[in-house]
mmCIF file of C-alpha atoms in Angstrom:
data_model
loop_
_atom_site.group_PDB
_atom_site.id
_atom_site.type_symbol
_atom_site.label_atom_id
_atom_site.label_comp_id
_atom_site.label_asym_id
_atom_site.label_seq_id
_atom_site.Cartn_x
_atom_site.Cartn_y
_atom_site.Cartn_z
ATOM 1 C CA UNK A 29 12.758 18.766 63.513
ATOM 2 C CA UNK A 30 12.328 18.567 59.658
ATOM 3 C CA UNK A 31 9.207 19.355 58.078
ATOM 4 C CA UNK A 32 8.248 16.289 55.770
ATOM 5 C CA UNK A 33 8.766 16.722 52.307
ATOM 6 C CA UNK A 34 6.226 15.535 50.314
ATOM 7 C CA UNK A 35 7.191 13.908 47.026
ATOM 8 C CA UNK A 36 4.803 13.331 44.252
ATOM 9 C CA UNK A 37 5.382 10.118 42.348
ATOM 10 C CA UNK A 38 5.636 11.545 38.334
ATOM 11 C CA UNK A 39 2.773 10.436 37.138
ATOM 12 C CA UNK A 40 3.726 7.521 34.249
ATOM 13 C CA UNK A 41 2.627 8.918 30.295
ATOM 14 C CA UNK A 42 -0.917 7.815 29.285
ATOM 15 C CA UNK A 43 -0.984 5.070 26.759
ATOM 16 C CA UNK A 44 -1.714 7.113 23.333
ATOM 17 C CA UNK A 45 -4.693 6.396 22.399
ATOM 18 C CA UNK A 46 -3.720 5.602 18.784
ATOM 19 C CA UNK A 47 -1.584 2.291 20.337
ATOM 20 C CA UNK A 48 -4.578 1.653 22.321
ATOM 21 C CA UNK A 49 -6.891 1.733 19.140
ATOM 22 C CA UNK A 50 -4.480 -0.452 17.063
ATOM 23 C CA UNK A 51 -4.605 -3.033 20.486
ATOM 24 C CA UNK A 52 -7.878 -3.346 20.180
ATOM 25 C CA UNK A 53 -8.095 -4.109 16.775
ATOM 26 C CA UNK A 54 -5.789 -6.270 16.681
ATOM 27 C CA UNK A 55 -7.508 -8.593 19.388
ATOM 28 C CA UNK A 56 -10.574 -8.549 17.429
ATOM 29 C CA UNK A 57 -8.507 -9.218 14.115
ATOM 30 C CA UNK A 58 -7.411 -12.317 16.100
ATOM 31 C CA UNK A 59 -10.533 -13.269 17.315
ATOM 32 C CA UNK A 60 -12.178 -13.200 14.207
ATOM 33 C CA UNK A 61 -9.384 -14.286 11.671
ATOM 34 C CA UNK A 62 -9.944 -14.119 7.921
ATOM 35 C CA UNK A 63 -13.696 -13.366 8.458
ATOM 36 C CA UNK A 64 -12.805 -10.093 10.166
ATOM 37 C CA UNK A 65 -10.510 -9.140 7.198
ATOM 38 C CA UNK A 66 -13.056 -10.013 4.161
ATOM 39 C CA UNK A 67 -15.947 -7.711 5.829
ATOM 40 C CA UNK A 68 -13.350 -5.050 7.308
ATOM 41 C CA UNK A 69 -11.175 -2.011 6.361
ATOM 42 C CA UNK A 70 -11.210 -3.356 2.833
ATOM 43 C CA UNK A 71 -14.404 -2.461 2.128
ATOM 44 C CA UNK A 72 -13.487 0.951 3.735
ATOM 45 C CA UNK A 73 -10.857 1.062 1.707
ATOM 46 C CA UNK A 74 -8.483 1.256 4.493
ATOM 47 C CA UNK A 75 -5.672 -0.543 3.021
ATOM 48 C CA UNK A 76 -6.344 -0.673 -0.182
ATOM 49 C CA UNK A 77 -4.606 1.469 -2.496
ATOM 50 C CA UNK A 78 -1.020 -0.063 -2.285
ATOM 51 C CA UNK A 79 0.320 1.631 -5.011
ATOM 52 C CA UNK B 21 -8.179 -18.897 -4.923
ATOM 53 C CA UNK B 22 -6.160 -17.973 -7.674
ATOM 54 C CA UNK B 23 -4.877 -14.565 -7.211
ATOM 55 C CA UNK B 24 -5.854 -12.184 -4.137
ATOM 56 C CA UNK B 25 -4.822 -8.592 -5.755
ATOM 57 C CA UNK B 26 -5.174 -7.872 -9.302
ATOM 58 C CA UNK B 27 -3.453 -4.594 -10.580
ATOM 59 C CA UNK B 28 -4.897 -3.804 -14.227
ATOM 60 C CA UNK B 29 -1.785 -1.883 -15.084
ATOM 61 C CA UNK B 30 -0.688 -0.019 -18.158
ATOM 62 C CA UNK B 31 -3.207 -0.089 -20.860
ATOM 63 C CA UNK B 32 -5.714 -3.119 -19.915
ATOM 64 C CA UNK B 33 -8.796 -3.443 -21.479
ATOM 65 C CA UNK B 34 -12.218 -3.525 -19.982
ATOM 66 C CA UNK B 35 -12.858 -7.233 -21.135
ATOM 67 C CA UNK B 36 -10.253 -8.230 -19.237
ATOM 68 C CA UNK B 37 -12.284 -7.495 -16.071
ATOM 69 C CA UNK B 38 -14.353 -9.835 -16.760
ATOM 70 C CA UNK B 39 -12.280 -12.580 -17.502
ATOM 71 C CA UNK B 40 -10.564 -11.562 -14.264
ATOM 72 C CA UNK B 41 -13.743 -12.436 -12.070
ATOM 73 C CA UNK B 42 -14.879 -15.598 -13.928
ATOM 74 C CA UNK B 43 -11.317 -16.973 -12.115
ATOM 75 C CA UNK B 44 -12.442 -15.913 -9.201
ATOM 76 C CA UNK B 45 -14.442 -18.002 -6.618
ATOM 77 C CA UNK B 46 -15.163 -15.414 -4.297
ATOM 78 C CA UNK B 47 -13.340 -11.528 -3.121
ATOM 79 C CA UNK B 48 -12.221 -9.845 -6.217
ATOM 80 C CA UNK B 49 -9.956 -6.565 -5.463
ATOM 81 C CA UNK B 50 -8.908 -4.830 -8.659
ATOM 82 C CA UNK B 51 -6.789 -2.179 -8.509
ATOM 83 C CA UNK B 52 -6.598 0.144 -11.318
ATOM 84 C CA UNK B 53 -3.910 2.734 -12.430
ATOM 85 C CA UNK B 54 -6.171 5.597 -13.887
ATOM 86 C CA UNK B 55 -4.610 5.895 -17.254
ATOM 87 C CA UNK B 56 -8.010 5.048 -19.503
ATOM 88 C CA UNK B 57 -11.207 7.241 -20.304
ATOM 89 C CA UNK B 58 -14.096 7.000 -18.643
ATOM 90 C CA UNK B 59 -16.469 4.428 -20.956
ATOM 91 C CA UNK B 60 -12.889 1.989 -19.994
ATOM 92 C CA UNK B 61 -14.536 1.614 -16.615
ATOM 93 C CA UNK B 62 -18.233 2.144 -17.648
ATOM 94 C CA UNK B 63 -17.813 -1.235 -19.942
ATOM 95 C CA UNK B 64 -15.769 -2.865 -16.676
ATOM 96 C CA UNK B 65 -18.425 -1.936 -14.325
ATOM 97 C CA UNK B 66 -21.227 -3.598 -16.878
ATOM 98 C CA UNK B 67 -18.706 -6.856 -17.117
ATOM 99 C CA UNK B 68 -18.698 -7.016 -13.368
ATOM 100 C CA UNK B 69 -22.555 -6.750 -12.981
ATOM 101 C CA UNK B 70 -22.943 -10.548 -14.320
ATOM 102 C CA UNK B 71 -20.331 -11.460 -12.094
ATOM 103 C CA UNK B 72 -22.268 -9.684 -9.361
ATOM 104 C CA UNK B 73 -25.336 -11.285 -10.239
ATOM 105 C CA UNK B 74 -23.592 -14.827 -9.176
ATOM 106 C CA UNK B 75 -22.737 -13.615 -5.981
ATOM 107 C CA UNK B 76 -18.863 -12.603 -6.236
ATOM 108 C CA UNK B 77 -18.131 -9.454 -4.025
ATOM 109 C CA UNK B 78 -15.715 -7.258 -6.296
ATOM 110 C CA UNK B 79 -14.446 -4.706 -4.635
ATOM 111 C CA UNK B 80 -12.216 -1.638 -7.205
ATOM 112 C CA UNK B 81 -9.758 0.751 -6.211
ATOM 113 C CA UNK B 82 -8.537 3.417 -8.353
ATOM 114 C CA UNK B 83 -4.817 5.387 -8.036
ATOM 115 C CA UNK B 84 -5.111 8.564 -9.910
ATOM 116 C CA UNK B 85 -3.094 12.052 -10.067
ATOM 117 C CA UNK B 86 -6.218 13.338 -9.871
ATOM 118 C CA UNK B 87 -5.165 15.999 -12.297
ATOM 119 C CA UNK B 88 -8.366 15.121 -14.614
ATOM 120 C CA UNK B 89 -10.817 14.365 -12.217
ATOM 121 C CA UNK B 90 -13.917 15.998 -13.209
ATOM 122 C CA UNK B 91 -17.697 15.910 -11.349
ATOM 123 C CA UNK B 92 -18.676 13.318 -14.280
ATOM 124 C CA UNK B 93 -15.785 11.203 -13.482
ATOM 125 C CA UNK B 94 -17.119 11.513 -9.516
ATOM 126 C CA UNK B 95 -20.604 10.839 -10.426
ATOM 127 C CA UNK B 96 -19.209 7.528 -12.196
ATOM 128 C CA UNK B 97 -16.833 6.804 -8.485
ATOM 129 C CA UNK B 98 -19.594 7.167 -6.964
ATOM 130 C CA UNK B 99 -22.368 5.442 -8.694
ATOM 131 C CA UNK B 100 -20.620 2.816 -8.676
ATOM 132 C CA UNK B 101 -18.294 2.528 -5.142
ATOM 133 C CA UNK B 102 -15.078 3.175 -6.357
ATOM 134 C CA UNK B 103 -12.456 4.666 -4.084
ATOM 135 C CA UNK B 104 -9.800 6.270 -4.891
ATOM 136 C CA UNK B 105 -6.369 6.852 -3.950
ATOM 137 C CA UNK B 106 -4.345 9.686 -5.761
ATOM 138 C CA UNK B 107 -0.632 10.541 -5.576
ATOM 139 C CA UNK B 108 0.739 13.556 -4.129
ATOM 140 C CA UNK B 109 4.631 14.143 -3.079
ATOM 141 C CA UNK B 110 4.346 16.713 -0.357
ATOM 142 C CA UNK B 111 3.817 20.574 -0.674
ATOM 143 C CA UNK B 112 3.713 22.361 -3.863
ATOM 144 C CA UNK B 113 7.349 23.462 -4.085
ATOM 145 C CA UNK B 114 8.404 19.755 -3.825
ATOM 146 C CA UNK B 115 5.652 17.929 -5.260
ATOM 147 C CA UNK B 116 6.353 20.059 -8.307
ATOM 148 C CA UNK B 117 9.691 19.148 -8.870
ATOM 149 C CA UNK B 118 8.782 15.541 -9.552
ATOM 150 C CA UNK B 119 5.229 15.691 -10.574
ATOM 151 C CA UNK B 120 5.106 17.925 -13.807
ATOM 152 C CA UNK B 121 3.837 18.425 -17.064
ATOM 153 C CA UNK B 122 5.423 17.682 -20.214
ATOM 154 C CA UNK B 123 5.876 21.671 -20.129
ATOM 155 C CA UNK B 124 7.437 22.088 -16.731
ATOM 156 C CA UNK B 125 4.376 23.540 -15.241
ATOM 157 C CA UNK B 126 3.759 21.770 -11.771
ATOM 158 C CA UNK B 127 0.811 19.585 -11.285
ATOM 159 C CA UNK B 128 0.632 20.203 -7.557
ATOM 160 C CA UNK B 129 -2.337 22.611 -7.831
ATOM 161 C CA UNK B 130 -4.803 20.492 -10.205
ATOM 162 C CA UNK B 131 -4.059 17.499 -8.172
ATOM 163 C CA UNK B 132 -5.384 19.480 -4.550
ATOM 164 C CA UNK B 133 -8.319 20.391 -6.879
ATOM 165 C CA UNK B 134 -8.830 17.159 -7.707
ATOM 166 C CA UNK B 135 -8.855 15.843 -4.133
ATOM 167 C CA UNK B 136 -11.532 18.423 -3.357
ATOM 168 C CA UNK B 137 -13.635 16.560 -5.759
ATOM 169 C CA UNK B 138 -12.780 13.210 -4.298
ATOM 170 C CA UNK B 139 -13.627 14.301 -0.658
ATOM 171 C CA UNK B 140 -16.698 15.927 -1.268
ATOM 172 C CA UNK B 141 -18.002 12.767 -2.446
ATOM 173 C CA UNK B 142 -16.500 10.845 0.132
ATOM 174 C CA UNK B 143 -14.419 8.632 -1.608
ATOM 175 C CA UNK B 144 -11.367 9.813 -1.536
ATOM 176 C CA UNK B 145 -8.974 7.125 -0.327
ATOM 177 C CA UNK B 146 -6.138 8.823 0.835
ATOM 178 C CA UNK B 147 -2.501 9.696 -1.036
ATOM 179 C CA UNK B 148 0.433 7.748 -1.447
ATOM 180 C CA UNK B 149 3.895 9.890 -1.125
ATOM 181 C CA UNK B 150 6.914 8.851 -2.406
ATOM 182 C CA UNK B 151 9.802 9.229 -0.611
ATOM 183 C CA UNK B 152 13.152 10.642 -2.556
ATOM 184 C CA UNK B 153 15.980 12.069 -2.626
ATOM 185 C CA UNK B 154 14.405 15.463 -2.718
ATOM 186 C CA UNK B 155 12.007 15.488 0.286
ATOM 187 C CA UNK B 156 13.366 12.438 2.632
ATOM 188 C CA UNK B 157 15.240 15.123 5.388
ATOM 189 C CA UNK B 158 11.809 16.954 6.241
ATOM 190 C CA UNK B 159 9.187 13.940 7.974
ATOM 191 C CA UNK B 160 8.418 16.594 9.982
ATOM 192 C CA UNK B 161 7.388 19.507 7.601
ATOM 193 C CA UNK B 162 5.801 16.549 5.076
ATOM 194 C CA UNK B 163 3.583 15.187 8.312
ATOM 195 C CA UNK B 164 2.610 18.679 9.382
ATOM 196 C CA UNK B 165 1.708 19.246 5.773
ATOM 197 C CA UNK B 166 -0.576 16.396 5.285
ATOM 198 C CA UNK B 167 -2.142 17.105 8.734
ATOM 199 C CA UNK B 168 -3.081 20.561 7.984
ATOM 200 C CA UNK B 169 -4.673 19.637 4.593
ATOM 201 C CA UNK B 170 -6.821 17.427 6.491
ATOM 202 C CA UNK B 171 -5.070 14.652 4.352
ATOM 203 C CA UNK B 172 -4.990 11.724 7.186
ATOM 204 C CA UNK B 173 -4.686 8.593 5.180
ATOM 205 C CA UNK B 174 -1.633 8.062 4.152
ATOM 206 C CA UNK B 175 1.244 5.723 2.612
ATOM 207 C CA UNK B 176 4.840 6.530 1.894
ATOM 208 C CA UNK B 177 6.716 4.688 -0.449
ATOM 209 C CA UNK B 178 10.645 4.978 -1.033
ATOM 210 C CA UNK B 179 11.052 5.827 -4.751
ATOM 211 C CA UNK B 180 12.991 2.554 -6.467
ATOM 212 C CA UNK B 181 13.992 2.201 -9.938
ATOM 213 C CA UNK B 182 12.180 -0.586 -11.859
ATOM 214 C CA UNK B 183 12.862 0.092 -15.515
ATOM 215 C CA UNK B 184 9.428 0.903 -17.043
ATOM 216 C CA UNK B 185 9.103 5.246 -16.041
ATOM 217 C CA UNK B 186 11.753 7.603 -17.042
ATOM 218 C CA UNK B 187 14.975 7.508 -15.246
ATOM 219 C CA UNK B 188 14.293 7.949 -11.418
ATOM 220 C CA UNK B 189 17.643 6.588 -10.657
ATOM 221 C CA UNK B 190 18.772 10.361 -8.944
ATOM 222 C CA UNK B 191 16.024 10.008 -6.697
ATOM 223 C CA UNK B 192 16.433 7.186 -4.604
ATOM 224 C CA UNK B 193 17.104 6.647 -1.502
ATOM 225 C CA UNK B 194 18.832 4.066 0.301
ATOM 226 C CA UNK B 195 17.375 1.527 3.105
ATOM 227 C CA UNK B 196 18.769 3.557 5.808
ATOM 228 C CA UNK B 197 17.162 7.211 4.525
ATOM 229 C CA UNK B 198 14.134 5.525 4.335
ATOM 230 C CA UNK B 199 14.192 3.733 7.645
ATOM 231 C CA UNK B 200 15.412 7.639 9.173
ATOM 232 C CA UNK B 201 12.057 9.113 7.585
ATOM 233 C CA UNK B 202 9.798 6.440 8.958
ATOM 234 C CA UNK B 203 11.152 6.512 12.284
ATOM 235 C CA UNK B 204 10.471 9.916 12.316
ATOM 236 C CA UNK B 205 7.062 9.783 10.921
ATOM 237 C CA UNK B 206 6.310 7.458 13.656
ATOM 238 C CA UNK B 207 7.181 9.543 16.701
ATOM 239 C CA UNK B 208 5.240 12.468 15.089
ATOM 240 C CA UNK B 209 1.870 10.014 14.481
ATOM 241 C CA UNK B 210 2.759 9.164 18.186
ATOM 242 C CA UNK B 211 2.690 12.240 19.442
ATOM 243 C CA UNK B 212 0.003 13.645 17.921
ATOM 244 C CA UNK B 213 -1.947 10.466 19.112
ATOM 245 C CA UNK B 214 -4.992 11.117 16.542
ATOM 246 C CA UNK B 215 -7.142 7.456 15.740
ATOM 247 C CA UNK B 216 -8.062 9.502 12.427
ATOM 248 C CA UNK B 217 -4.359 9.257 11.242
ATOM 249 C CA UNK B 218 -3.588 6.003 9.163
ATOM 250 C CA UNK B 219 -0.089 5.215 8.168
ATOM 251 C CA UNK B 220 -0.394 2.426 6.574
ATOM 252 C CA UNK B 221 2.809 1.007 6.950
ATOM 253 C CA UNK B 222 3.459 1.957 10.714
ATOM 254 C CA UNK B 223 -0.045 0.782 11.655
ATOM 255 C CA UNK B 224 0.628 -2.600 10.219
ATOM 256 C CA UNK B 225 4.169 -2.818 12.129
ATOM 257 C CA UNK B 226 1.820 -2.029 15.220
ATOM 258 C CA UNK B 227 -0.730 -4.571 14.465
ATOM 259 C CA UNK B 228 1.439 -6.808 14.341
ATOM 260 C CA UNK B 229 3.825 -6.560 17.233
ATOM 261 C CA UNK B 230 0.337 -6.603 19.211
ATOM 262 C CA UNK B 231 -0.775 -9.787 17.831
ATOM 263 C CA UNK B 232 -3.018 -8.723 15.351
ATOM 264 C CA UNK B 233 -2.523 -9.906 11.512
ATOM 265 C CA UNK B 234 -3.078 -6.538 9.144
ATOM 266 C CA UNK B 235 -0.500 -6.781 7.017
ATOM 267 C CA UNK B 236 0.335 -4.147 3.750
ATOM 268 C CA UNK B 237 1.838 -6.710 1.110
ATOM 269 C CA UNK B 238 5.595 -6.051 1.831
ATOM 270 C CA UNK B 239 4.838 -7.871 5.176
ATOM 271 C CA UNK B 240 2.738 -10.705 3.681
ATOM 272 C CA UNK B 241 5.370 -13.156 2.259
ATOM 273 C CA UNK B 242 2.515 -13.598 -0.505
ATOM 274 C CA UNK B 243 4.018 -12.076 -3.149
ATOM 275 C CA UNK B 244 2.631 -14.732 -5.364
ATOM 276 C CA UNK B 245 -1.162 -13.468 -4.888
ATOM 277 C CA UNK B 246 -0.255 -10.095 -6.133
ATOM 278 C CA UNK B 247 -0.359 -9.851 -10.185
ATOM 279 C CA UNK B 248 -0.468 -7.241 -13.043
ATOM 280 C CA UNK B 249 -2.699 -7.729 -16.188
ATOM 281 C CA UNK B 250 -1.919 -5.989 -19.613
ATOM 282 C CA UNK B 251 -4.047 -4.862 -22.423
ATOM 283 C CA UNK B 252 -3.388 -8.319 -24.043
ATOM 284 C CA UNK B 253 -4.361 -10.020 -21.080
ATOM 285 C CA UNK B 254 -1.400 -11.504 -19.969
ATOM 286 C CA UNK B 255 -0.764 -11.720 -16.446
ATOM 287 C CA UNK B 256 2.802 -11.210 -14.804
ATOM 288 C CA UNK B 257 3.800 -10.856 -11.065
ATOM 289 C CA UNK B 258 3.763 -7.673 -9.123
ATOM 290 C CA UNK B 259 4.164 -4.441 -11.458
ATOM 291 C CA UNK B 260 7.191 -3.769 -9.256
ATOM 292 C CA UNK B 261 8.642 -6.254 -11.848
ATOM 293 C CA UNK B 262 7.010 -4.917 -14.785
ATOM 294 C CA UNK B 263 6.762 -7.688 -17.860
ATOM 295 C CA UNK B 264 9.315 -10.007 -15.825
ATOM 296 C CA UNK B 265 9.829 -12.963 -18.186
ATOM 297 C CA UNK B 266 10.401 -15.725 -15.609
ATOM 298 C CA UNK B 267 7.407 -13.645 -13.832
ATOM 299 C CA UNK B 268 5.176 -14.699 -16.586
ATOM 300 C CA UNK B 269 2.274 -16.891 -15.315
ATOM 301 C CA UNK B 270 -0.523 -16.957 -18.553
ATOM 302 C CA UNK B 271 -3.132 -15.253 -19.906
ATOM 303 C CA UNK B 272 -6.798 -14.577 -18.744
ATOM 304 C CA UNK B 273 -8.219 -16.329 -21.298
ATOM 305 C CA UNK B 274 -5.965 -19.463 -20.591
ATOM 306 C CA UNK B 275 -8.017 -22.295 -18.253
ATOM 307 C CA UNK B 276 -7.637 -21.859 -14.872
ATOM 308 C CA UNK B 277 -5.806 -25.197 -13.896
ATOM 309 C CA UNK B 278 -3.051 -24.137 -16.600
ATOM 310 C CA UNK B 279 -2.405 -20.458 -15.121
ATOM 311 C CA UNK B 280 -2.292 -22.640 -11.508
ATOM 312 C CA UNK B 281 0.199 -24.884 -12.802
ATOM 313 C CA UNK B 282 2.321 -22.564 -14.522
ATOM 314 C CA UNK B 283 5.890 -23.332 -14.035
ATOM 315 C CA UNK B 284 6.893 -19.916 -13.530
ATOM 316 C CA UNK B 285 4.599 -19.358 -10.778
ATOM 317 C CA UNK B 286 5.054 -22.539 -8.762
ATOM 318 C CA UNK B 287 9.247 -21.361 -9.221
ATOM 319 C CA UNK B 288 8.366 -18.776 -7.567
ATOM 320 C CA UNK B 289 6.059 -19.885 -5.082
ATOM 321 C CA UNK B 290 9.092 -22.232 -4.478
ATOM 322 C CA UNK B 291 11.836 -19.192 -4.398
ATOM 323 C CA UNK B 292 9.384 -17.419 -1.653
ATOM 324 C CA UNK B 293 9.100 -20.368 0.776
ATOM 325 C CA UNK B 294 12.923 -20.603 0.564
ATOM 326 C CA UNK B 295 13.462 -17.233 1.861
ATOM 327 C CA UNK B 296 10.708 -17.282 4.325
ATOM 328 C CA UNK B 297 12.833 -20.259 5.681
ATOM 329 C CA UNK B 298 15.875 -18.482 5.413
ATOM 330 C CA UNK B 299 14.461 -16.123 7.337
ATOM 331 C CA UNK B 300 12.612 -18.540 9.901
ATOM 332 C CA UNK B 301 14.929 -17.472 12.697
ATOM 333 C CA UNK B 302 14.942 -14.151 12.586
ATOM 334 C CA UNK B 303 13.480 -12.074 15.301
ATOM 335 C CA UNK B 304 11.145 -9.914 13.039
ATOM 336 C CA UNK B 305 9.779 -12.918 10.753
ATOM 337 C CA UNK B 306 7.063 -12.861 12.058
ATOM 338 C CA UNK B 307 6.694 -9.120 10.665
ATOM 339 C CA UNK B 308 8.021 -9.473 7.349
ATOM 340 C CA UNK B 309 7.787 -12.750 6.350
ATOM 341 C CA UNK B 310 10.661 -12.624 3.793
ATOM 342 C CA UNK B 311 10.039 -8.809 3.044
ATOM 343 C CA UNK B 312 9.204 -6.990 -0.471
ATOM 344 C CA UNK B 313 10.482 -9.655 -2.964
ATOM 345 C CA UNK B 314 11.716 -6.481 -5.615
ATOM 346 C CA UNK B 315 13.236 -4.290 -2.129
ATOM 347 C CA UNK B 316 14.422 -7.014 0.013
ATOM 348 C CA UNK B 317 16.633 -9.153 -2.528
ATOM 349 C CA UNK B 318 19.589 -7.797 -5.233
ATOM 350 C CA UNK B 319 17.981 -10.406 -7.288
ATOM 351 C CA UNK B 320 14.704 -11.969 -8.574
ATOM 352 C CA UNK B 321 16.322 -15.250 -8.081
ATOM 353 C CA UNK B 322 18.406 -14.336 -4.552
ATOM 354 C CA UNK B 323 17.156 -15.925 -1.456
ATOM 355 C CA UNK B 324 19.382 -14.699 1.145
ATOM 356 C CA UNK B 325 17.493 -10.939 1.824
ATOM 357 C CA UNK B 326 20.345 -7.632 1.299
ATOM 358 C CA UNK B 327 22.160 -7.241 4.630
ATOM 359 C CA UNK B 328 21.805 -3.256 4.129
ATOM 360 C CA UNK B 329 17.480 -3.606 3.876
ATOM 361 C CA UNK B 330 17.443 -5.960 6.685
ATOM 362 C CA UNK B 331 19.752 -4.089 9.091
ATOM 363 C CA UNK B 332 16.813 -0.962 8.942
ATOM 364 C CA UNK B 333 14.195 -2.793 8.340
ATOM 365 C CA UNK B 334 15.180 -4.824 12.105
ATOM 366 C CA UNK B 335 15.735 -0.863 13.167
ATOM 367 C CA UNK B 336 12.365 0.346 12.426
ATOM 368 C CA UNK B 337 10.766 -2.830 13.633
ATOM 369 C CA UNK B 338 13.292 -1.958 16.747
ATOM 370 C CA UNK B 339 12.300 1.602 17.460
ATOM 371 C CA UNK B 340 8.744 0.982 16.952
ATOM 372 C CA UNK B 341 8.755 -2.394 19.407
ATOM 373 C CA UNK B 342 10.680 -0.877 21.987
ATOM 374 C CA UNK B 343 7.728 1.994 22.042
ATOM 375 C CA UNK B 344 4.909 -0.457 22.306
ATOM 376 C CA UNK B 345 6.691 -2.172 25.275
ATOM 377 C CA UNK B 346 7.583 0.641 27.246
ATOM 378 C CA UNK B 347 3.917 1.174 27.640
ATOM 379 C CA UNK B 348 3.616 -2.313 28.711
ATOM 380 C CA UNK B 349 1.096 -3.265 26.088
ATOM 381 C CA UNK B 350 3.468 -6.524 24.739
#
């Protein structure tokens, strides 16, 4: 008789956690619209310098 | 609203801050090019303050090489909540090459020193890197770069020629070199999977394949809100089309209602909804919108988009989609 052979599922790659971040934000970029944007990165400078 | 972005390019003067704001009913973001001494921004700062005192939230941004930055210039940043951006091409053997002094000597090492500066105070903004001829087969070595010097905010730009710098014509790239880099760029901000990095233009790709609405301009199909001002107060379109006659939209000092109904700016308000509608059926208009109206078109007055731009733009938007989905997140 065979010994079973165990097979481990591979295990499926984490979500990074920089797609997870950018989810997020853009759920509460949705849920808060312009408001969101006007009190947001901008003032952090996030996206500002465009040039 | 009249205008969303204001670039005070060239050689503006202070006073035409002020007349900026009074047009203004509510967000102003001014974006300076540092090319003026420092009482240039003390007097804009004081023209703001009545402005402030009415209530209007002004928000200024500064692009600098950083080359001059001194701790009185920081004091001023600071003092008064400026941030600053500053522009930096890579590592010193390639920055150098493109970012010189009228005597050949590289500016690479003033510009690090002037970053120093700008972090110690916490206001430094991040770099923008253009992308070129010279530098756009190493993503890899550029990313690693910018990772090591701590630099995480960050913005790549593909070099184009638009008339008003010396000749860059020998540096630029084409649509698909630049759409090569960014892919690349984009696995390597995947893989090293850290929040702190910002790529501006991947993370708006990303925001907006997962519903969210950050946009950098080239994805707003709003080129209209984005204008430069000159020393005589005269304000044009984008300063990707630097003093563009039919670009022309009035002066600061003009009324308000006139600048609004400026023929020249409803023609082109008119030109950008036809090539959003062009557009409409696209797969990725809902990313681009139209695209960059200087990158995206052979012409000011073209509305069907280059075939060769939109082929890697849909490529990038492609690659970086079919990421996103095969972690089930879409």
């Amino acid at each position: 008789m065979l010994n079973p052979v165990s097979v481990s599922k591979p295990k499926p790659n984490p979500i990074p956690k920089v797609l997870l971040q950018a989810k997020k934000e853009a759920a509460t970029q949705t849920l808060e619209g312009r408001a969101a944007y006007e009190k947001g990165p901008w003032d952090k400078g996030h996206w500002a310098n465009r040039k | 609203m009249l205008f969303e972005y204001v670039f005070l390019g060239f050689h503006g003067h202070a006073t035409t801050v002020t007349e900026l704001v009074s047009t203004r009913e509510g967000f102003g973001n001014l974006f300076y090019y540092l090319q003026r001494g420092l009482d240039f921004y003390r007097n804009a700062v004081e023209f703001q303050g009545v402005w402030k005192q009415q209530g209007k939230k002004i928000a200024n941004f500064l692009q600098t090489n950083a080359t001059l930055i001194t701790p009185e210039w920081i004091r001023f940043f600071v003092e008064n909540d400026f941030l600053v951006g500053v522009s930096l091409d890579g590592p010193k053997e390639v920055h150098d090459q493109v970012r010189h002094y009228p005597n050949s000597k590289g500016s690479y090492d003033d510009v690090m020193r002037g970053i120093d500066l700008l972090r110690q105070a916490r206001i430094f903004n991040g770099i923008i890197c253009d992308i070129s001829t010279i530098n756009h087969l190493f993503p890899k070595e550029f990313f690693n770069f910018f990772i090591e010097n701590n630099i995480k905010k960050l913005k790549f730009t593909r070099v184009k020629s638009i008339g008003h710098y010396n000749d860059v014509l020998s540096l630029v790239i084409s649509p698909a070199q630049y759409a090569d880099f960014m892919i690349v760029i984009f696995n390597l901000w995947l893989e090293l999977d850290d929040p702190e990095v910002e790529i501006r233009d991947i993370q708006s790709v990303v925001s907006l394949i997962l519903g969210g609405n950050r946009r950098e301009c080239i994805y707003m199909g709003q080129c209209d809100q984005f204008v430069t001002v000159y020393s005589d107060g005269s304000i044009y379109g984008c300063d990707s089309f630097p003093k563009t006659d039919a670009l022309y939209f009035g002066n600061v000092l003009d009324e308000q209602v006139k600048v609004k109904s400026n023929a020249r700016l409803q023609n082109f308000r008119e030109l950008l909804e036809k090539r959003k509608e062009h557009c409409r059926t696209c797969d990725w208009h809902f990313i681009c919108k139209g695209g960059c109206a200087k990158d995206c078109y052979k012409q000011l007055d073209s509305v069907e988009p280059l075939s060769e731009v939109c082929e890697n733009l849909k490529r990038y938007f492609e690659h970086i989609s079919a990421k996103i989905r095969s972690y089930d997140l879409v």
